[in-house]
PDB file of C-alpha atoms in Angstrom:
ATOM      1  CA  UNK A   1      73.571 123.693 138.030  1.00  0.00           C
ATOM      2  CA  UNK A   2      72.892 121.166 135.592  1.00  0.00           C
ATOM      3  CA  UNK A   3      76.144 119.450 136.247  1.00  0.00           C
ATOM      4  CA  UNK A   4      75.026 118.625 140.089  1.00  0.00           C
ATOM      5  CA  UNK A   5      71.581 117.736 139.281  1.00  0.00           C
ATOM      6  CA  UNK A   6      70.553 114.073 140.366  1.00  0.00           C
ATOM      7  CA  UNK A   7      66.926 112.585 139.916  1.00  0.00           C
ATOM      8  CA  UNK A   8      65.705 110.108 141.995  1.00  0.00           C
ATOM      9  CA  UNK A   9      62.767 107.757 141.375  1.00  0.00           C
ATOM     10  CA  UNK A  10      60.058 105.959 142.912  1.00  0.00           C
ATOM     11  CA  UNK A  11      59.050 102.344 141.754  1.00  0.00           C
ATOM     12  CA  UNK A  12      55.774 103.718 141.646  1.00  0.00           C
ATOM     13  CA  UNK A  13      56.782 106.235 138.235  1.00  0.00           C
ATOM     14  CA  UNK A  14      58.157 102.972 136.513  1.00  0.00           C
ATOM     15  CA  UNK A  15      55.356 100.146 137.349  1.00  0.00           C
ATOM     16  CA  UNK A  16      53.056 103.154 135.490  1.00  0.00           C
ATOM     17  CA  UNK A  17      55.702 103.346 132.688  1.00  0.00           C
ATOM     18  CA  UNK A  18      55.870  99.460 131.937  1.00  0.00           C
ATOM     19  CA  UNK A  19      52.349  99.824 132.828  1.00  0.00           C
ATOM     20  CA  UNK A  20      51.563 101.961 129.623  1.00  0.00           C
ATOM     21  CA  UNK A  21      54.229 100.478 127.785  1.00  0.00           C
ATOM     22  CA  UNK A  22      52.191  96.981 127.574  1.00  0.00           C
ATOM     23  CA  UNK A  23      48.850  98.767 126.617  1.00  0.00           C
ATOM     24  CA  UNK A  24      49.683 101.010 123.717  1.00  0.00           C
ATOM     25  CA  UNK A  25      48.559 100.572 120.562  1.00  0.00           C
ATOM     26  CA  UNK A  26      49.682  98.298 118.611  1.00  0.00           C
ATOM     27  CA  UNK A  27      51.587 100.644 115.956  1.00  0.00           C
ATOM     28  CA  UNK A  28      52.698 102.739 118.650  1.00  0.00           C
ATOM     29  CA  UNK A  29      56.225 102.843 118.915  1.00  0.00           C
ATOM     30  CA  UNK A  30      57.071 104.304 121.722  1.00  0.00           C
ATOM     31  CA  UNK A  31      54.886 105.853 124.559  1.00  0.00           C
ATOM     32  CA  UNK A  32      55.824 109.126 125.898  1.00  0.00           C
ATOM     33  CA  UNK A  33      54.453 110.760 129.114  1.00  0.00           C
ATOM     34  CA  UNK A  34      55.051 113.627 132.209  1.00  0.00           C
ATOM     35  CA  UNK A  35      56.967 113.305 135.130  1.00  0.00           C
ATOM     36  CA  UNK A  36      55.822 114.713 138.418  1.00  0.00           C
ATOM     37  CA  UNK A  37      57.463 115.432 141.757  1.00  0.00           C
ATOM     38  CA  UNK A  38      58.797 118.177 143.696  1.00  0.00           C
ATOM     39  CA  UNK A  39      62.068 119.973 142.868  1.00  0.00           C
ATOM     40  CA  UNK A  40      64.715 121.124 145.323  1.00  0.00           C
ATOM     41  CA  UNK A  41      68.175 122.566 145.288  1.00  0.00           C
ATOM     42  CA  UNK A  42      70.035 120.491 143.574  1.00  0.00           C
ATOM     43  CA  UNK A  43      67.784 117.281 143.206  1.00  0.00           C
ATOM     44  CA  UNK A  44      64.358 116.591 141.208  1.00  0.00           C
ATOM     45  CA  UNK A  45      62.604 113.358 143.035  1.00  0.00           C
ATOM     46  CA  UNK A  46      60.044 111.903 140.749  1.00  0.00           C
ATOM     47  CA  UNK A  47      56.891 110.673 142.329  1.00  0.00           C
ATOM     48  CA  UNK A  48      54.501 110.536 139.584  1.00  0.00           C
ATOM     49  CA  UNK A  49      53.696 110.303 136.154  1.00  0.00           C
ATOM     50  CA  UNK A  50      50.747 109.943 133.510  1.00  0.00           C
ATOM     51  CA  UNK A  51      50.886 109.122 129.565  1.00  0.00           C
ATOM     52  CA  UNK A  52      49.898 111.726 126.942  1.00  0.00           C
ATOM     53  CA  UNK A  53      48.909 111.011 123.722  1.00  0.00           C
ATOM     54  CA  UNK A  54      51.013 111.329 120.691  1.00  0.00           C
ATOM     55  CA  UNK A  55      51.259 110.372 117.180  1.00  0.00           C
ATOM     56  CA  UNK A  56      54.511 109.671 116.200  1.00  0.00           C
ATOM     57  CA  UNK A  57      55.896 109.612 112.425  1.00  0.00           C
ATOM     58  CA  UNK A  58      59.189 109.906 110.387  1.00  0.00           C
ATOM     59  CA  UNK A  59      58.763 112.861 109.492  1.00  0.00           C
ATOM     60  CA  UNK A  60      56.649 114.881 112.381  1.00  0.00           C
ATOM     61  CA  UNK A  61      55.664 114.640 115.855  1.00  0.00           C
ATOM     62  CA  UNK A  62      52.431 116.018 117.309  1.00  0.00           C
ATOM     63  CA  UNK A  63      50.970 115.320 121.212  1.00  0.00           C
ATOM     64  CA  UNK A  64      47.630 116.396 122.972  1.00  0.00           C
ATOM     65  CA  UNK A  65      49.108 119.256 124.844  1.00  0.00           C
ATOM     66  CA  UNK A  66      45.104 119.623 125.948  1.00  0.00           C
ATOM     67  CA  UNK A  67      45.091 116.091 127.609  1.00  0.00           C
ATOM     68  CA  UNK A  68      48.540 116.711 129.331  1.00  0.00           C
ATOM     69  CA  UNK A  69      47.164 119.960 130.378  1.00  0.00           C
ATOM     70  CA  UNK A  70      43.811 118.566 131.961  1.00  0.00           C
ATOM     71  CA  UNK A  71      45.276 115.665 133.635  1.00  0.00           C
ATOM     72  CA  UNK A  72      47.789 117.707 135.286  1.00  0.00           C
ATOM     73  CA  UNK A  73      45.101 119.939 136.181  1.00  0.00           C
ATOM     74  CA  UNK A  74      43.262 117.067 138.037  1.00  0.00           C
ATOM     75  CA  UNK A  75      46.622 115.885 139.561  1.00  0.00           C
ATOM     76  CA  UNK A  76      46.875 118.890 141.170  1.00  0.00           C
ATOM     77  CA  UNK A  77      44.001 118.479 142.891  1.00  0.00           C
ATOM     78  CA  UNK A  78      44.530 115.536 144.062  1.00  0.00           C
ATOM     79  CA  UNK A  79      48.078 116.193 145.519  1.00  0.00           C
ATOM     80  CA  UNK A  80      48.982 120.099 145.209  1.00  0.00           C
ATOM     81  CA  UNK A  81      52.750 119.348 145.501  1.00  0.00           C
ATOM     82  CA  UNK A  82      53.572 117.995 142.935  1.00  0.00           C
ATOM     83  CA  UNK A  83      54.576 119.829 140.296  1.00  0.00           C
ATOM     84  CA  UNK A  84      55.468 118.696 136.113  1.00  0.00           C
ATOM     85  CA  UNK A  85      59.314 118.369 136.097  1.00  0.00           C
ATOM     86  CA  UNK A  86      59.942 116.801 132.970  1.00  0.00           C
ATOM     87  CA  UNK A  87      58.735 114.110 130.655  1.00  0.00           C
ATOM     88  CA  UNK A  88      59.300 110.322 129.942  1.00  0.00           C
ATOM     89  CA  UNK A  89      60.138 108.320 127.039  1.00  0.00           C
ATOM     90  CA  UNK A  90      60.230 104.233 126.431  1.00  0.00           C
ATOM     91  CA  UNK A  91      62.886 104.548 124.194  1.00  0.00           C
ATOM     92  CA  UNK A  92      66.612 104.202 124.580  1.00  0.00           C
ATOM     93  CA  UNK A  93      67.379 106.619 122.105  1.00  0.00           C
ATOM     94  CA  UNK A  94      67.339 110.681 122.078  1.00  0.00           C
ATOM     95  CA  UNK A  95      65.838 111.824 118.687  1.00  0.00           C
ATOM     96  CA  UNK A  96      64.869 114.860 116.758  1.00  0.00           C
ATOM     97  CA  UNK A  97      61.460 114.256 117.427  1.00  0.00           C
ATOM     98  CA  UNK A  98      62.770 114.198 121.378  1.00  0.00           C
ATOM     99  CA  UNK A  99      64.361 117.796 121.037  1.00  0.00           C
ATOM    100  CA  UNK A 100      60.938 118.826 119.421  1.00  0.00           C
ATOM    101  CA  UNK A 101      59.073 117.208 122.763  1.00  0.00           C
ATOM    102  CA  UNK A 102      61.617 118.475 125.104  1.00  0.00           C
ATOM    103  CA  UNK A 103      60.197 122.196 124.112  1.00  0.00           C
ATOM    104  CA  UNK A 104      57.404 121.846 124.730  1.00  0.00           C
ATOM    105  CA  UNK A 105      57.978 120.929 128.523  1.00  0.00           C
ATOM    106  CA  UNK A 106      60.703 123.429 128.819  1.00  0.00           C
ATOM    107  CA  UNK A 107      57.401 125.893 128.466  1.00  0.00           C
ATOM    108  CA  UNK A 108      55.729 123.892 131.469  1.00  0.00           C
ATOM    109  CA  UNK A 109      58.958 123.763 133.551  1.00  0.00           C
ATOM    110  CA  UNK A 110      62.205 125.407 133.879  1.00  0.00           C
ATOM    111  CA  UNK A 111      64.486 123.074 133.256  1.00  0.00           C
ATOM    112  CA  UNK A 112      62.730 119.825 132.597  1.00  0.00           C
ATOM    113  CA  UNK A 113      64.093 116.167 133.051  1.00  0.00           C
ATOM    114  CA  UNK A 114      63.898 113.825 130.222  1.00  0.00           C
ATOM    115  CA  UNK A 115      63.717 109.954 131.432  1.00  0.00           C
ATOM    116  CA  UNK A 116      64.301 107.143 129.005  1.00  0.00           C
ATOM    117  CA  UNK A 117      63.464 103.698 129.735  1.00  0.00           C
ATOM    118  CA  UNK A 118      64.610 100.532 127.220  1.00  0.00           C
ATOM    119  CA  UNK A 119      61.647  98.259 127.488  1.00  0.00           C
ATOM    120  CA  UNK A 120      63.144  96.751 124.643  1.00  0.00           C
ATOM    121  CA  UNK A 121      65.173  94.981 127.849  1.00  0.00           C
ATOM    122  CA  UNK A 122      68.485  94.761 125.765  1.00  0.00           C
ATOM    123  CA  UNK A 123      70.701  92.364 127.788  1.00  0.00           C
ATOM    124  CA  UNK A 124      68.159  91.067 130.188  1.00  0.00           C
ATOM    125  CA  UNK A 125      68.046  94.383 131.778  1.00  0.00           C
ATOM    126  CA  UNK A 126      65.628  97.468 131.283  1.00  0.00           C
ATOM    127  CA  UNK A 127      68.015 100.179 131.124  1.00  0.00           C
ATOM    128  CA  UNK A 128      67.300 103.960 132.756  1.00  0.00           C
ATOM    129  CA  UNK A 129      68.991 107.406 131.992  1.00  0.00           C
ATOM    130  CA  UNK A 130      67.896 110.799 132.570  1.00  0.00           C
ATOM    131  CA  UNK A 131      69.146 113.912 131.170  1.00  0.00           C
ATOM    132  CA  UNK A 132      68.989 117.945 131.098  1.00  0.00           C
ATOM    133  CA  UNK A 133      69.310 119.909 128.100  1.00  0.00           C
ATOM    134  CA  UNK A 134      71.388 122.708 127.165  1.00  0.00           C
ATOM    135  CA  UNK A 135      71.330 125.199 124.197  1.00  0.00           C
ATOM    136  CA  UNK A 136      74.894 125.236 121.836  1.00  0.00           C
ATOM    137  CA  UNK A 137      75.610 127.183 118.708  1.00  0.00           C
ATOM    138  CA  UNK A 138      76.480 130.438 117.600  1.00  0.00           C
ATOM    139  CA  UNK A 139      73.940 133.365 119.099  1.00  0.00           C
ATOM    140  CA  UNK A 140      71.422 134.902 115.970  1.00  0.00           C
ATOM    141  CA  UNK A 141      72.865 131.790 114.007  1.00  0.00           C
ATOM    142  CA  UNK A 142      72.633 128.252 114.172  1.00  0.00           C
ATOM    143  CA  UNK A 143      70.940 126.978 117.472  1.00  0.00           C
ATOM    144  CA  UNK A 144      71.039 123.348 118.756  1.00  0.00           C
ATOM    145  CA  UNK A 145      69.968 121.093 122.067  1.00  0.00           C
ATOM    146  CA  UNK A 146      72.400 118.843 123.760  1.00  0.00           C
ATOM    147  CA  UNK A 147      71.357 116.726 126.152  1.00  0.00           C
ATOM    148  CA  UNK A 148      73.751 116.082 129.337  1.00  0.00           C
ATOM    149  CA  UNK A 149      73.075 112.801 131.262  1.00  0.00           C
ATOM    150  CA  UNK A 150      72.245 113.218 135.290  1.00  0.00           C
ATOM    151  CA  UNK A 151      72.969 111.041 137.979  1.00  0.00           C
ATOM    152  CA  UNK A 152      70.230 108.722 138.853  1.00  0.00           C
ATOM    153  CA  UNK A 153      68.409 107.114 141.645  1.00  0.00           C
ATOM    154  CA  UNK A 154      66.018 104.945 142.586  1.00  0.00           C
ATOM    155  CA  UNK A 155      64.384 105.983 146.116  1.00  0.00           C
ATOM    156  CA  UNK A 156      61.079 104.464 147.977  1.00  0.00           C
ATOM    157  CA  UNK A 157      58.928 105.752 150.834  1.00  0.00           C
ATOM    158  CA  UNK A 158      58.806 102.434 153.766  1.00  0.00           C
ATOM    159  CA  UNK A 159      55.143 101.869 152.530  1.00  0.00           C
ATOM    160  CA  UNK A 160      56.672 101.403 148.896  1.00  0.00           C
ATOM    161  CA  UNK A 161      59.665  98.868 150.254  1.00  0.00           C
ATOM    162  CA  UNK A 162      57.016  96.855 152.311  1.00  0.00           C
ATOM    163  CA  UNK A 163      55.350  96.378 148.312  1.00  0.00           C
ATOM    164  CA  UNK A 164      58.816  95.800 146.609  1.00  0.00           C
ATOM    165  CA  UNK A 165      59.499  93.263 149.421  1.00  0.00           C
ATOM    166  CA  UNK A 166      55.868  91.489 148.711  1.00  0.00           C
ATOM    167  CA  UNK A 167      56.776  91.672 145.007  1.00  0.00           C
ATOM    168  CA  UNK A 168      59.996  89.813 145.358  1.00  0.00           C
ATOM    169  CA  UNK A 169      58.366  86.971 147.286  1.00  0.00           C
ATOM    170  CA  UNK A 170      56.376  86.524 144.039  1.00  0.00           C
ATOM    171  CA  UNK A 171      59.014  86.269 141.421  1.00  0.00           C
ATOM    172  CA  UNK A 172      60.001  82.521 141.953  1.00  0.00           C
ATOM    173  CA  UNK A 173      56.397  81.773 141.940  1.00  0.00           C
ATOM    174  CA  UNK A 174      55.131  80.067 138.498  1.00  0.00           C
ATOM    175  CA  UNK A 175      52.079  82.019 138.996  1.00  0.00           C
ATOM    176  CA  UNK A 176      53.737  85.219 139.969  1.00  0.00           C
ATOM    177  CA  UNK A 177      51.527  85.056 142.520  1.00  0.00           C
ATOM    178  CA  UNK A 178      52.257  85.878 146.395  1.00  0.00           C
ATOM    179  CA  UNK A 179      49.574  86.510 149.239  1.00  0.00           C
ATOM    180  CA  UNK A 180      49.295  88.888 151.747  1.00  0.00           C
ATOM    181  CA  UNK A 181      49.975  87.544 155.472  1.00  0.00           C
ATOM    182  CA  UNK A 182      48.013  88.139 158.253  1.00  0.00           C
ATOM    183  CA  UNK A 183      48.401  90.409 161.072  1.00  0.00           C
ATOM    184  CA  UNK A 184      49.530  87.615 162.998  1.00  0.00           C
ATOM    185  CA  UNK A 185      51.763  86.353 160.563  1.00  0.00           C
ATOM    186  CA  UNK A 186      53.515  89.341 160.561  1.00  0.00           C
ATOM    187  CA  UNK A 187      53.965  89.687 164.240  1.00  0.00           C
ATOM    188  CA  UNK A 188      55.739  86.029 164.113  1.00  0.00           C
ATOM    189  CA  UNK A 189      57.791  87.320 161.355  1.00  0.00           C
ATOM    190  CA  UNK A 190      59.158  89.939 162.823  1.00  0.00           C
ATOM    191  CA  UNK A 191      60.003  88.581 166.470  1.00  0.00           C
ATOM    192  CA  UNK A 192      61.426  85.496 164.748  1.00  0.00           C
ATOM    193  CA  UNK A 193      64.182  87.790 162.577  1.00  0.00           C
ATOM    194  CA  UNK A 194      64.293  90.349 166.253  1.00  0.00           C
ATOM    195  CA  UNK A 195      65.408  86.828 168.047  1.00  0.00           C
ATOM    196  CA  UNK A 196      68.052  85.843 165.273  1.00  0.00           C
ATOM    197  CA  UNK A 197      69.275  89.115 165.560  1.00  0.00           C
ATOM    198  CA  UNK A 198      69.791  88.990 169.156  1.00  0.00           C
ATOM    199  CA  UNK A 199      71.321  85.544 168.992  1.00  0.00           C
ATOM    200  CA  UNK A 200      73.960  87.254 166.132  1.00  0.00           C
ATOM    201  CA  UNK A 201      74.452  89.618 168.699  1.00  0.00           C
ATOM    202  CA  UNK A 202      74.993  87.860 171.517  1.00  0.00           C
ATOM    203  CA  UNK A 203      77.280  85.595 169.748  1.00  0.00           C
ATOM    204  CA  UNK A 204      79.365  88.363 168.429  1.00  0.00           C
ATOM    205  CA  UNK A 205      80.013  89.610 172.162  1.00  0.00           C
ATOM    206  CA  UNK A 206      80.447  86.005 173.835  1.00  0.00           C
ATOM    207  CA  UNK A 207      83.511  85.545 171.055  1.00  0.00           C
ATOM    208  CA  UNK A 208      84.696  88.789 171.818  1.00  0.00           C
ATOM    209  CA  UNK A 209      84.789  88.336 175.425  1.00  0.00           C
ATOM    210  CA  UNK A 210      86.345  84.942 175.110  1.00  0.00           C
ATOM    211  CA  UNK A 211      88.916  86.056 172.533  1.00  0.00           C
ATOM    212  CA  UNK A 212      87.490  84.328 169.685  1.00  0.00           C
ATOM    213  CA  UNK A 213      86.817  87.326 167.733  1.00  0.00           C
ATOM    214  CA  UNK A 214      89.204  90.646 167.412  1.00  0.00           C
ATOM    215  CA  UNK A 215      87.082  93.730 169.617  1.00  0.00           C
ATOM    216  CA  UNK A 216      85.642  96.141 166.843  1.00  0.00           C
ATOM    217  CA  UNK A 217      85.501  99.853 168.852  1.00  0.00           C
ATOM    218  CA  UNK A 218      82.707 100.939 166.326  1.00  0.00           C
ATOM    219  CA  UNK A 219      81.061  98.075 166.818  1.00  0.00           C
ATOM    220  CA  UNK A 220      80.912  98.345 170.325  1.00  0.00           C
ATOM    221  CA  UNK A 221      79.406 102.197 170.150  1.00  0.00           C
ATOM    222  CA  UNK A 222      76.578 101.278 168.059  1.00  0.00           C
ATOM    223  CA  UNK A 223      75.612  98.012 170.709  1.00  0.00           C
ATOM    224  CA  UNK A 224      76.013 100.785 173.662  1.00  0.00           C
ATOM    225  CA  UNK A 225      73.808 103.221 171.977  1.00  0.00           C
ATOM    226  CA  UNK A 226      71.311 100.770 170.606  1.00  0.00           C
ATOM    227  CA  UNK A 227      70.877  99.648 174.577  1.00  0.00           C
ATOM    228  CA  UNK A 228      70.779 102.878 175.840  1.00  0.00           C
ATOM    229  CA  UNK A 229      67.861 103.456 173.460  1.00  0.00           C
ATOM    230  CA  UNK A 230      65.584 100.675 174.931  1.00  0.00           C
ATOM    231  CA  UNK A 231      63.574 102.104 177.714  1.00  0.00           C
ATOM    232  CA  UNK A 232      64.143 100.310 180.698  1.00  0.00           C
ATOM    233  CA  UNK A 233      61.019  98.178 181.951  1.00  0.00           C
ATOM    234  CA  UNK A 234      60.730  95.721 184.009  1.00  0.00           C
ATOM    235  CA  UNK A 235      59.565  92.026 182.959  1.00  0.00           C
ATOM    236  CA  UNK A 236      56.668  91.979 184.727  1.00  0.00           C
ATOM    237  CA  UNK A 237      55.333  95.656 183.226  1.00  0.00           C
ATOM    238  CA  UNK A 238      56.494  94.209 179.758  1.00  0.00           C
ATOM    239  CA  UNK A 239      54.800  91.423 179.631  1.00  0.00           C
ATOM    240  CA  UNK A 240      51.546  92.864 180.420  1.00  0.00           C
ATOM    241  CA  UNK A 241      52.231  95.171 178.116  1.00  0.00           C
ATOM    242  CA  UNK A 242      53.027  93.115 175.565  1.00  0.00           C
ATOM    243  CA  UNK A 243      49.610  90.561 176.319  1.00  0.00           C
ATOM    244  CA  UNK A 244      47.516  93.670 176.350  1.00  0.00           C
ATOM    245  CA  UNK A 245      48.748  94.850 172.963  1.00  0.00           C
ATOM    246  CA  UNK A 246      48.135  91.147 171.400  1.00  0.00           C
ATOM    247  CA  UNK A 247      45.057  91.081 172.812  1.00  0.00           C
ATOM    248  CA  UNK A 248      44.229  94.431 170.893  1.00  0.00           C
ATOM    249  CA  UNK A 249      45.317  92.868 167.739  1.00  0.00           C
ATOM    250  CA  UNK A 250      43.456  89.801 168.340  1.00  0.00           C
ATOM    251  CA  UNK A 251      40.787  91.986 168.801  1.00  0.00           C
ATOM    252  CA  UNK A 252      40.457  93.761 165.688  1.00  0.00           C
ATOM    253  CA  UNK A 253      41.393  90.425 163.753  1.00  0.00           C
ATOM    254  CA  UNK A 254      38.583  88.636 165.266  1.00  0.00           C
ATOM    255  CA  UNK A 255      35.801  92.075 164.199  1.00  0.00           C
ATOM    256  CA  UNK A 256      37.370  92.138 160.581  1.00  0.00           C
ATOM    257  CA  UNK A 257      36.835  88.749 159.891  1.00  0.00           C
ATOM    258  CA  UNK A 258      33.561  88.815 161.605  1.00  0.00           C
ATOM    259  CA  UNK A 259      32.615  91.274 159.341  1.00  0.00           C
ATOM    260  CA  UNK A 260      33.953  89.885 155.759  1.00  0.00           C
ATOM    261  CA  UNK A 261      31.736  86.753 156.958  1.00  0.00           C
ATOM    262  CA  UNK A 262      28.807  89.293 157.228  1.00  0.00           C
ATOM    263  CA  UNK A 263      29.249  90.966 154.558  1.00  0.00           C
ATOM    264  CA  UNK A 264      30.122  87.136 152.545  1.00  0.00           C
ATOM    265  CA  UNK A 265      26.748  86.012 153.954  1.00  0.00           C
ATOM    266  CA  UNK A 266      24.879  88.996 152.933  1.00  0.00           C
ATOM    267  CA  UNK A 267      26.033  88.840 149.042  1.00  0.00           C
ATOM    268  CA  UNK A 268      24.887  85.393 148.813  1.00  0.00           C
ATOM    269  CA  UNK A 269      21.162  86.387 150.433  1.00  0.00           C
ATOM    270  CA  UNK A 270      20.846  89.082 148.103  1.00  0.00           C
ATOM    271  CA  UNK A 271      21.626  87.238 144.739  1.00  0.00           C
ATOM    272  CA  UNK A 272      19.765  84.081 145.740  1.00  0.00           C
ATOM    273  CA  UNK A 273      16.526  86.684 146.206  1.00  0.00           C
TER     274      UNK A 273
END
């Protein structure tokens, strides 16, 4: 089973990692942490995490299994699905103190994942492996843990790719800094990439038709099956349809700001009495 186990991740469970990373203690060396999510046959997607406490030395290893206990506890109330399915570690490497870790979550979980995450960003990149662990050795002798690495992923929900997207925008910022656009900003946005889209489109089928370009069969299904999908409307209905849904928008756009003003207005009043 082990052997056709992937994990897949949501940029969520690593912002929190880096997250915790950046405000350990200062003698800390690594930080350590549970993974939750749902399992299913064959796959274990990640959706959450939270640190837990640990104090980490050559010689011995101890963690507050009562912390990792309550906050899982309040977890669970906040979203019932998800479920402990193995732990994190900022550290590229797989120890003896790991092995003595991993035990403790194989009590919490049958088969737990263990995530590692280099934050030590060896070659410019912050490197990511999971793995399962197996017993090995002879039975009523000598017992050790291997650990087997797992395929992984990195998945996102649409609301989590609309933040990714935002994020990138910031990254050739000084600052780091990007800013929201409005409601109207985003409507512009989007019919200006659905009109170079069309125009691609259109330009694709005017050089097939004049013999510019070679006629791509598969090409031509997905066209007929994307037009078949647009409900047929005349201009007239659309455009009405289209003004009376912008006026909506405008709408709401002109009430929200009306009421940040309010509420703007209001602040200052009450700390100037």
């Amino acid at each position: 089973m082990a052997s056709n186990l992937i994990c897949r991740i949501h940029p969520l469970v690593l912002f929190s990692i880096v997250d915790s990373f950046e405000r350990r203690n200062e003698d800390a060396k690594r930080v350590i942490g549970t993974l939750l999510g749902v399992l299913d046959k064959g796959s274990v997607e990640v959706t959450n995490c939270f640190t837990v406490p640990h104090n980490e030395s050559e010689d011995e290893v101890a963690i507050d299994i009562e912390f990792a206990r309550n906050m899982f506890e309040l977890h669970k109330k906040v979203n019932p699905s998800e479920v402990i399915v193995g732990w994190y570690s900022t550290s590229c490497e797989v120890t003896e103190h790991s092995v003595l870790i991993h035990e403790y979550y194989s009590r919490e979980t049958k088969n737990p994942v263990l995530m590692t995450l280099d934050t030590s960003l060896k070659g410019a990149k912050m490197g990511m492996k999971t793995y399962v662990s197996t017993k090995m050795g002879v039975p009523g002798k000598t017992v050790g843990t291997m650990f087997t690495p797992i395929p992984l992923e990195i998945t996102t929900y649409e609301p989590e790719k609309v933040g990714l997207e935002w994020l990138q925008h910031g990254k050739h910022n000084p600052k780091r800094i990007t800013n929201l656009s409005t409601d109207l900003q985003q409507v512009a946005g989007a019919c200006a990439k659905l009109q170079q889209k069309l125009d691609l489109v259109l330009k694709y089928v005017d050089d097939v038709l004049s013999g510019k370009v070679q006629a791509d069969s598969n090409v031509g299904r997905e066209l007929m099956e994307m037009i078949n999908s647009v409900p047929q409307i005349n201009r007239e209905d659309f455009e009405e349809m289209l003004n009376s849904n912008l006026k909506d928008l405008l709408m709401v756009v002109y009430l929200s700001n009306l009421t940040r003003t309010q509420l703007a207005i209001n602040e200052k009043l009450s700390l100037g009495s």
